[in-house]
């Protein structure tokens, strides 16, 4: 496949920075755009000398016009702690920001991929979640700025596609983890690993019986890349690892793999915390010939190595 000029919004964040690496490695020209709310220049510092890589400080809530072939719209805080910090801004990012990206895609005839989320299924009553499930989402709770924001982003994508013929891709990402999550990200995998490495209490919210299905970052990005570069698909399509764990099982695995002396402590369960989550990936298998390859134990080992190094350097 030919090299492309590619825009990655949120390119200095966890997923975005790995995506920049992947695109640079395959020969694309990459513009990384970020407002550095949760991302950092350190995540892409190793790319700055590459003549095919550029970084732009910009907030997608404001319009911008860049001549590119493809847009990966990854910009949006993903951790509950961060997206609830300024919920109105989170909604603006998923609504005004997505309108801006779609407007640009329409103008320069770029293909645009929207990073949507398993959160569009809310606290799901159908298990595992298939793409044709409409979800069970609280429109007025503390998670709504993110969940409903992403649902509107999908609506906007489909309407620009139907109304203006914009070439779109929607990916529903399930919990993904790996190196470059920030130490204070607040999501469960990074929290547990950092707590374990510091021999601090591991904070389980609620009973720890709620489930998530954890996907390693390299698997996720391969799925997203295939979706972007497959003809004749719009999505939405689930990308995630279907192997489901309880949060307590995750805590025990992290303790075992770090050899930590940490104890498990219980904290209150946040409002509207989904009880269970597991992707049905039949569509990704059929349409993208994709399935995850990295089991949790291996992905955890790589992520623990990363955090060990990061905490040592702090
Ligand atoms: P992250 O917080 O590490 O990265 C988000 C990036 O977007 C950061 O660099 C941040 O500074 C930037 N950003 C935020 N708002 C912006 C704005 N208005 N303008 C410009 N830049 C902005 O999170 P992540 O895990 O890398 O998530 C990336 C994308 O994937 C998000 O859209 C998120 O909703 C989606 N997603 C991630 C997961 C996951 O498990 N990692 C799951 C579902 C969906
Ligand atoms: N969680 C936890 N301890 C933590 C952070 C999170 O028990 O220190 C729980 C959280 O309540 C949720 C699950 O882990 O049930 C996943 O949380 P995360 O914030 O990673 O993602 P999301 O809820 O958005 O899937």
CSV table of C-alpha atoms and ligand atoms in Angstrom, one decimal:
chain,number,residue,atom,x,y,z
A,1,UNK,CA,0.0,0.0,0.0
A,2,UNK,CA,1.2,3.5,-0.8
A,3,UNK,CA,2.5,5.9,1.8
A,4,UNK,CA,-0.1,8.4,3.0
A,5,UNK,CA,-0.2,11.8,4.6
A,6,UNK,CA,-1.9,11.0,7.9
A,7,UNK,CA,-3.2,13.2,10.7
A,8,UNK,CA,-3.3,11.6,14.2
A,9,UNK,CA,-5.3,13.8,16.7
A,10,UNK,CA,-4.5,12.9,20.3
A,11,UNK,CA,-1.2,11.8,18.8
A,12,UNK,CA,0.8,12.5,22.0
A,13,UNK,CA,-1.5,10.3,24.1
A,14,UNK,CA,-1.2,6.6,25.0
A,15,UNK,CA,-2.8,5.1,21.9
A,16,UNK,CA,-2.1,8.0,19.6
A,17,UNK,CA,1.7,7.9,20.2
A,18,UNK,CA,1.9,4.2,19.4
A,19,UNK,CA,-0.2,4.8,16.3
A,20,UNK,CA,2.3,7.5,15.2
A,21,UNK,CA,5.1,5.0,15.7
A,22,UNK,CA,3.3,2.4,13.6
A,23,UNK,CA,2.6,4.8,10.7
A,24,UNK,CA,6.1,6.2,10.7
A,25,UNK,CA,7.5,2.7,10.6
A,26,UNK,CA,5.5,1.9,7.5
A,27,UNK,CA,6.6,5.0,5.7
A,28,UNK,CA,3.7,7.4,6.1
A,29,UNK,CA,4.0,11.2,6.7
A,30,UNK,CA,2.5,11.9,10.1
A,31,UNK,CA,1.1,15.0,11.6
A,32,UNK,CA,0.6,14.5,15.3
A,33,UNK,CA,-1.9,17.0,16.7
A,34,UNK,CA,-2.5,17.4,20.5
A,35,UNK,CA,-3.5,19.9,23.1
A,36,UNK,CA,-1.4,18.0,25.7
A,37,UNK,CA,-4.3,17.7,28.2
A,38,UNK,CA,-3.4,14.1,29.0
A,39,UNK,CA,-0.7,13.5,26.4
A,40,UNK,CA,2.9,14.5,26.6
A,41,UNK,CA,5.7,15.4,24.2
A,42,UNK,CA,7.8,12.7,25.9
A,43,UNK,CA,5.6,10.1,24.3
A,44,UNK,CA,6.7,11.2,20.8
A,45,UNK,CA,10.1,12.7,21.6
A,46,UNK,CA,11.9,9.9,19.8
A,47,UNK,CA,10.1,10.8,16.5
A,48,UNK,CA,10.9,14.5,16.5
A,49,UNK,CA,14.0,14.2,14.4
A,50,UNK,CA,12.2,12.2,11.7
A,51,UNK,CA,11.6,14.4,8.6
A,52,UNK,CA,8.3,12.6,8.0
A,53,UNK,CA,7.0,13.5,11.5
A,54,UNK,CA,5.5,16.9,12.6
A,55,UNK,CA,3.8,17.9,15.8
A,56,UNK,CA,1.1,20.6,16.1
A,57,UNK,CA,-0.2,22.0,19.4
A,58,UNK,CA,-3.9,22.5,18.7
A,59,UNK,CA,-7.3,21.8,20.3
A,60,UNK,CA,-9.8,20.1,18.0
A,61,UNK,CA,-12.6,22.1,19.4
A,62,UNK,CA,-11.2,24.9,17.2
A,63,UNK,CA,-11.3,24.4,13.4
A,64,UNK,CA,-8.1,23.6,11.4
A,65,UNK,CA,-7.4,22.7,7.8
A,66,UNK,CA,-4.6,20.3,6.9
A,67,UNK,CA,-4.0,18.6,3.6
A,68,UNK,CA,-4.0,14.9,4.5
A,69,UNK,CA,-5.3,11.6,3.1
A,70,UNK,CA,-6.3,10.0,6.4
A,71,UNK,CA,-7.4,11.3,9.8
A,72,UNK,CA,-7.3,9.2,12.9
A,73,UNK,CA,-9.4,11.1,15.4
A,74,UNK,CA,-8.0,9.8,18.7
A,75,UNK,CA,-8.3,13.1,20.7
A,76,UNK,CA,-10.4,12.8,23.8
A,77,UNK,CA,-9.4,12.0,27.4
A,78,UNK,CA,-10.2,8.3,28.0
A,79,UNK,CA,-9.7,7.8,31.7
A,80,UNK,CA,-12.8,8.5,33.9
A,81,UNK,CA,-10.7,10.7,36.2
A,82,UNK,CA,-9.7,12.9,33.3
A,83,UNK,CA,-12.9,13.0,31.3
A,84,UNK,CA,-14.8,13.9,34.4
A,85,UNK,CA,-12.4,16.7,35.3
A,86,UNK,CA,-14.0,19.1,32.8
A,87,UNK,CA,-17.1,17.2,31.5
A,88,UNK,CA,-18.4,20.1,29.4
A,89,UNK,CA,-15.0,20.2,27.6
A,90,UNK,CA,-15.3,16.4,27.1
A,91,UNK,CA,-18.6,16.8,25.4
A,92,UNK,CA,-17.2,19.6,23.2
A,93,UNK,CA,-14.3,17.5,22.2
A,94,UNK,CA,-16.6,14.6,21.0
A,95,UNK,CA,-19.1,16.9,19.4
A,96,UNK,CA,-17.5,20.2,18.1
A,97,UNK,CA,-14.2,18.4,17.7
A,98,UNK,CA,-15.7,15.6,15.6
A,99,UNK,CA,-17.6,18.2,13.5
A,100,UNK,CA,-14.3,20.0,12.9
A,101,UNK,CA,-12.6,16.8,11.9
A,102,UNK,CA,-15.5,15.7,9.6
A,103,UNK,CA,-15.6,19.2,8.1
A,104,UNK,CA,-11.9,19.0,7.3
A,105,UNK,CA,-12.3,15.4,5.9
A,106,UNK,CA,-15.1,16.6,3.6
A,107,UNK,CA,-13.1,19.6,2.4
A,108,UNK,CA,-9.8,17.8,1.7
A,109,UNK,CA,-11.5,14.5,0.8
A,110,UNK,CA,-9.7,12.5,3.5
A,111,UNK,CA,-10.8,9.3,5.0
A,112,UNK,CA,-11.6,9.8,8.7
A,113,UNK,CA,-11.6,7.2,11.5
A,114,UNK,CA,-13.3,8.0,14.8
A,115,UNK,CA,-12.0,6.4,18.0
A,116,UNK,CA,-15.3,5.4,19.6
A,117,UNK,CA,-15.6,3.1,22.6
A,118,UNK,CA,-17.3,0.2,24.3
A,119,UNK,CA,-18.8,2.8,26.6
A,120,UNK,CA,-21.5,3.4,23.9
A,121,UNK,CA,-23.0,0.1,25.3
A,122,UNK,CA,-23.1,1.7,28.7
A,123,UNK,CA,-23.9,-0.9,31.5
A,124,UNK,CA,-24.8,-3.6,28.9
A,125,UNK,CA,-27.7,-5.9,29.3
A,126,UNK,CA,-26.5,-8.0,26.3
A,127,UNK,CA,-23.4,-10.0,26.8
A,128,UNK,CA,-21.0,-10.2,25.1
A,129,UNK,CA,-21.6,-6.9,23.2
A,130,UNK,CA,-22.2,-7.1,19.5
A,131,UNK,CA,-22.2,-4.0,17.2
A,132,UNK,CA,-25.9,-4.2,16.6
A,133,UNK,CA,-26.7,-3.8,20.4
A,134,UNK,CA,-27.9,-0.2,21.0
A,135,UNK,CA,-26.7,-0.1,24.6
A,136,UNK,CA,-27.9,0.9,28.0
A,137,UNK,CA,-26.6,4.3,28.8
A,138,UNK,CA,-27.5,6.8,31.5
A,139,UNK,CA,-27.8,10.2,29.7
A,140,UNK,CA,-27.5,12.3,32.9
A,141,UNK,CA,-24.8,10.6,35.0
A,142,UNK,CA,-21.2,11.4,35.7
A,143,UNK,CA,-20.0,9.1,32.8
A,144,UNK,CA,-22.5,10.6,30.3
A,145,UNK,CA,-20.2,13.3,29.1
A,146,UNK,CA,-17.9,10.6,27.7
A,147,UNK,CA,-20.5,7.9,26.8
A,148,UNK,CA,-23.1,10.2,25.2
A,149,UNK,CA,-20.3,12.3,23.6
A,150,UNK,CA,-19.0,9.3,21.9
A,151,UNK,CA,-22.5,8.2,20.8
A,152,UNK,CA,-23.1,11.6,19.2
A,153,UNK,CA,-19.7,11.3,17.6
A,154,UNK,CA,-20.9,8.1,15.9
A,155,UNK,CA,-24.1,9.8,14.8
A,156,UNK,CA,-22.1,12.7,13.3
A,157,UNK,CA,-19.9,10.2,11.5
A,158,UNK,CA,-22.8,8.4,10.0
A,159,UNK,CA,-24.7,11.6,9.0
A,160,UNK,CA,-21.7,13.2,7.3
A,161,UNK,CA,-21.3,9.9,5.5
A,162,UNK,CA,-24.9,9.7,4.4
A,163,UNK,CA,-25.4,13.4,3.8
A,164,UNK,CA,-22.0,14.4,2.4
A,165,UNK,CA,-20.4,11.2,1.2
A,166,UNK,CA,-17.5,11.5,3.7
A,167,UNK,CA,-15.4,8.3,3.8
A,168,UNK,CA,-15.7,7.2,7.4
A,169,UNK,CA,-14.5,4.4,9.8
A,170,UNK,CA,-15.9,3.9,13.3
A,171,UNK,CA,-14.0,1.7,15.8
A,172,UNK,CA,-15.4,0.8,19.2
A,173,UNK,CA,-12.3,0.3,21.3
A,174,UNK,CA,-12.6,-1.9,24.4
A,175,UNK,CA,-10.3,-1.4,27.5
A,176,UNK,CA,-6.7,-1.2,26.1
A,177,UNK,CA,-3.5,-1.0,28.1
A,178,UNK,CA,0.2,-0.9,27.6
A,179,UNK,CA,3.4,1.2,27.9
A,180,UNK,CA,3.0,5.0,27.8
A,181,UNK,CA,-0.2,5.1,29.9
A,182,UNK,CA,0.7,7.8,32.3
A,183,UNK,CA,1.5,7.0,36.0
A,184,UNK,CA,-1.5,9.1,37.1
A,185,UNK,CA,-3.8,8.0,34.3
A,186,UNK,CA,-6.3,6.6,36.8
A,187,UNK,CA,-7.5,3.6,34.7
A,188,UNK,CA,-7.3,0.2,36.4
A,189,UNK,CA,-4.3,-1.5,34.8
A,190,UNK,CA,-1.9,1.5,35.3
A,191,UNK,CA,-3.3,2.1,38.8
A,192,UNK,CA,-2.8,-1.5,39.9
A,193,UNK,CA,0.7,-1.8,38.4
A,194,UNK,CA,1.9,1.5,39.9
A,195,UNK,CA,0.4,0.6,43.3
A,196,UNK,CA,2.0,-2.8,43.2
A,197,UNK,CA,5.4,-1.6,42.2
A,198,UNK,CA,5.3,1.0,45.0
A,199,UNK,CA,4.0,-1.7,47.5
A,200,UNK,CA,1.0,0.6,48.1
A,201,UNK,CA,-2.5,-0.7,48.7
A,202,UNK,CA,-4.2,-1.9,45.5
A,203,UNK,CA,-7.5,0.0,45.2
A,204,UNK,CA,-10.5,-2.2,44.1
A,205,UNK,CA,-13.6,-0.2,43.6
A,206,UNK,CA,-16.7,-2.1,44.8
A,207,UNK,CA,-16.6,-5.9,45.2
A,208,UNK,CA,-14.1,-6.4,42.4
A,209,UNK,CA,-16.6,-8.8,40.7
A,210,UNK,CA,-17.2,-6.4,37.8
A,211,UNK,CA,-15.5,-7.5,34.6
A,212,UNK,CA,-13.5,-6.0,31.8
A,213,UNK,CA,-11.7,-7.5,28.8
A,214,UNK,CA,-8.2,-6.1,28.4
A,215,UNK,CA,-6.5,-5.7,25.0
A,216,UNK,CA,-2.8,-5.1,24.6
A,217,UNK,CA,-2.0,-1.9,22.6
A,218,UNK,CA,-0.2,-3.5,19.7
A,219,UNK,CA,-3.2,-5.8,19.0
A,220,UNK,CA,-5.6,-2.8,19.2
A,221,UNK,CA,-3.6,-0.7,16.7
A,222,UNK,CA,-3.3,-3.5,14.2
A,223,UNK,CA,-7.1,-3.8,14.2
A,224,UNK,CA,-7.5,-0.1,13.8
A,225,UNK,CA,-5.0,0.1,11.0
A,226,UNK,CA,-6.8,-2.7,9.2
A,227,UNK,CA,-10.1,-1.0,9.6
A,228,UNK,CA,-8.7,2.3,8.2
A,229,UNK,CA,-7.1,0.6,5.2
A,230,UNK,CA,-10.0,-1.8,4.2
A,231,UNK,CA,-12.2,-0.7,1.4
A,232,UNK,CA,-16.0,-0.7,1.6
A,233,UNK,CA,-16.5,-0.6,5.4
A,234,UNK,CA,-17.7,2.1,7.7
A,235,UNK,CA,-18.1,0.2,11.0
A,236,UNK,CA,-18.9,0.5,13.8
A,237,UNK,CA,-16.7,-2.4,14.5
A,238,UNK,CA,-15.5,-3.7,17.9
A,239,UNK,CA,-11.8,-4.1,18.5
A,240,UNK,CA,-10.8,-5.6,21.8
A,241,UNK,CA,-9.7,-8.8,23.5
A,242,UNK,CA,-12.7,-11.1,24.3
A,243,UNK,CA,-11.0,-12.8,27.3
A,244,UNK,CA,-12.9,-11.4,30.3
A,245,UNK,CA,-11.5,-11.0,33.8
A,246,UNK,CA,-12.9,-9.7,37.1
A,247,UNK,CA,-11.2,-6.7,38.6
A,248,UNK,CA,-10.2,-8.9,41.6
A,249,UNK,CA,-8.6,-11.4,39.2
A,250,UNK,CA,-6.7,-8.5,37.6
A,251,UNK,CA,-5.4,-7.3,41.0
A,252,UNK,CA,-4.2,-10.8,41.9
A,253,UNK,CA,-2.4,-11.3,38.6
A,254,UNK,CA,-0.7,-7.9,39.0
A,255,UNK,CA,0.4,-8.8,42.5
A,256,UNK,CA,1.7,-12.2,41.4
A,257,UNK,CA,3.5,-10.8,38.3
A,258,UNK,CA,5.2,-7.9,40.2
A,259,UNK,CA,6.0,-10.0,43.3
A,260,UNK,CA,4.5,-7.1,45.3
A,261,UNK,CA,3.8,-6.9,49.0
A,262,UNK,CA,0.7,-4.8,48.4
A,263,UNK,CA,-2.5,-5.6,50.1
A,264,UNK,CA,-5.9,-5.2,48.4
A,265,UNK,CA,-8.2,-2.5,49.8
A,266,UNK,CA,-11.8,-1.8,48.9
A,267,UNK,CA,-13.0,1.7,47.8
A,268,UNK,CA,-16.5,2.8,46.9
A,269,UNK,CA,-17.8,1.8,43.5
A,270,UNK,CA,-18.2,4.9,41.3
A,271,UNK,CA,-21.7,5.8,40.0
A,272,UNK,CA,-22.8,3.9,36.8
A,273,UNK,CA,-19.7,1.7,36.8
A,274,UNK,CA,-20.5,-1.1,34.2
A,275,UNK,CA,-21.0,-4.5,35.7
A,276,UNK,CA,-19.6,-6.5,32.8
A,277,UNK,CA,-17.9,-6.0,29.5
A,278,UNK,CA,-16.7,-8.3,26.7
A,279,UNK,CA,-16.5,-7.6,23.0
A,280,UNK,CA,-18.0,-9.9,20.4
A,281,UNK,CA,-15.3,-9.7,17.7
A,282,UNK,CA,-16.9,-11.9,15.0
A,283,UNK,CA,-17.2,-8.9,12.7
A,284,UNK,CA,-13.5,-7.9,13.1
A,285,UNK,CA,-12.5,-11.5,12.4
A,286,UNK,CA,-14.7,-11.8,9.3
A,287,UNK,CA,-14.1,-8.3,7.8
A,288,UNK,CA,-10.6,-7.5,8.9
A,289,UNK,CA,-9.2,-11.0,9.4
A,290,UNK,CA,-8.1,-9.7,12.8
A,291,UNK,CA,-7.9,-11.1,16.3
A,292,UNK,CA,-5.7,-10.3,19.3
A,293,UNK,CA,-2.5,-12.2,19.7
A,294,UNK,CA,-1.1,-11.0,23.1
A,295,UNK,CA,-2.5,-12.7,26.2
A,296,UNK,CA,-3.0,-10.6,29.4
A,297,UNK,CA,-0.1,-12.2,31.2
A,298,UNK,CA,2.3,-11.2,28.4
A,299,UNK,CA,0.9,-7.7,28.0
A,300,UNK,CA,1.1,-7.2,31.7
A,301,UNK,CA,4.7,-8.2,31.7
A,302,UNK,CA,5.6,-5.6,29.0
A,303,UNK,CA,3.6,-2.9,30.8
A,304,UNK,CA,5.1,-3.7,34.2
A,305,UNK,CA,8.6,-3.5,32.6
A,306,UNK,CA,7.7,-0.1,31.3
A,307,UNK,CA,6.4,1.2,34.6
A,308,UNK,CA,9.4,-0.2,36.5
A,309,UNK,CA,11.6,1.9,34.3
A,310,UNK,CA,9.4,5.0,34.4
A,311,UNK,CA,9.2,5.0,38.2
A,312,UNK,CA,12.9,4.4,38.5
A,313,UNK,CA,13.6,7.5,36.4
A,314,UNK,CA,11.1,9.7,38.3
B,1,LIG,P1,-5.1,9.4,26.4
B,1,LIG,O1,-5.8,10.3,27.4
B,1,LIG,O2,-3.8,8.9,26.7
B,1,LIG,O3,-5.0,10.2,25.0
B,1,LIG,C1,-5.9,11.2,24.5
B,1,LIG,C2,-5.0,12.3,23.8
B,1,LIG,O4,-5.9,13.3,23.3
B,1,LIG,C3,-4.1,13.0,24.8
B,1,LIG,O5,-2.8,13.2,24.2
B,1,LIG,C4,-4.8,14.4,25.0
B,1,LIG,O6,-3.9,15.4,25.3
B,1,LIG,C5,-5.5,14.6,23.6
B,1,LIG,N1,-6.6,15.5,23.7
B,1,LIG,C6,-7.7,15.4,24.5
B,1,LIG,N2,-8.6,16.3,24.2
B,1,LIG,C7,-8.1,17.0,23.1
B,1,LIG,C8,-8.6,18.1,22.3
B,1,LIG,N3,-9.7,18.7,22.6
B,1,LIG,N4,-7.8,18.5,21.3
B,1,LIG,C9,-6.6,17.9,21.0
B,1,LIG,N5,-6.1,16.9,21.7
B,1,LIG,C10,-6.9,16.4,22.8
B,1,LIG,O7,-6.2,8.3,26.0
B,1,LIG,P2,-6.0,7.0,25.1
B,1,LIG,O8,-6.3,5.8,25.9
B,1,LIG,O9,-4.8,7.1,24.2
B,1,LIG,O10,-7.3,7.2,24.1
B,1,LIG,C11,-7.2,7.6,22.8
B,1,LIG,C12,-8.6,7.6,22.2
B,1,LIG,O11,-9.1,6.2,22.2
B,1,LIG,C13,-9.7,8.4,22.9
B,1,LIG,O12,-10.5,9.0,21.9
B,1,LIG,C14,-10.4,7.4,23.7
B,1,LIG,O13,-11.8,7.9,24.0
B,1,LIG,C15,-10.4,6.2,22.8
B,1,LIG,N6,-10.5,5.0,23.6
B,1,LIG,C16,-9.5,4.5,24.3
B,1,LIG,C17,-9.7,3.3,25.1
B,1,LIG,C18,-8.6,2.7,25.9
B,1,LIG,O14,-8.9,1.7,26.6
B,1,LIG,N7,-7.4,3.1,25.8
B,1,LIG,C19,-11.0,2.7,25.1
B,1,LIG,C20,-12.0,3.2,24.3
B,1,LIG,C21,-11.8,4.4,23.6
B,2,LIG,N1,-11.1,0.2,39.1
B,2,LIG,C1,-10.7,-0.2,40.3
B,2,LIG,N2,-9.6,0.4,40.9
B,2,LIG,C2,-9.0,1.4,40.3
B,2,LIG,C3,-9.4,1.9,39.0
B,2,LIG,C4,-10.5,1.3,38.5
B,2,LIG,O1,-11.3,-1.2,40.8
B,2,LIG,O2,-8.0,1.9,40.9
B,2,LIG,C5,-12.3,-0.4,38.4
B,2,LIG,C6,-13.4,0.5,37.9
B,2,LIG,O3,-14.3,0.8,39.0
B,2,LIG,C7,-14.0,-0.3,36.8
B,2,LIG,C8,-12.8,-1.1,36.2
B,2,LIG,O4,-11.8,-1.1,37.3
B,2,LIG,O5,-14.9,-1.2,37.3
B,2,LIG,C9,-12.2,-0.4,35.0
B,2,LIG,O6,-12.0,0.9,35.3
B,2,LIG,P1,-11.2,1.9,34.2
B,2,LIG,O7,-11.3,3.3,34.8
B,2,LIG,O8,-9.9,1.3,33.9
B,2,LIG,O9,-12.1,1.8,32.9
B,2,LIG,P2,-13.7,1.8,32.5
B,2,LIG,O10,-14.5,1.8,33.8
B,2,LIG,O11,-13.9,3.0,31.8
B,2,LIG,O12,-13.9,0.5,31.8
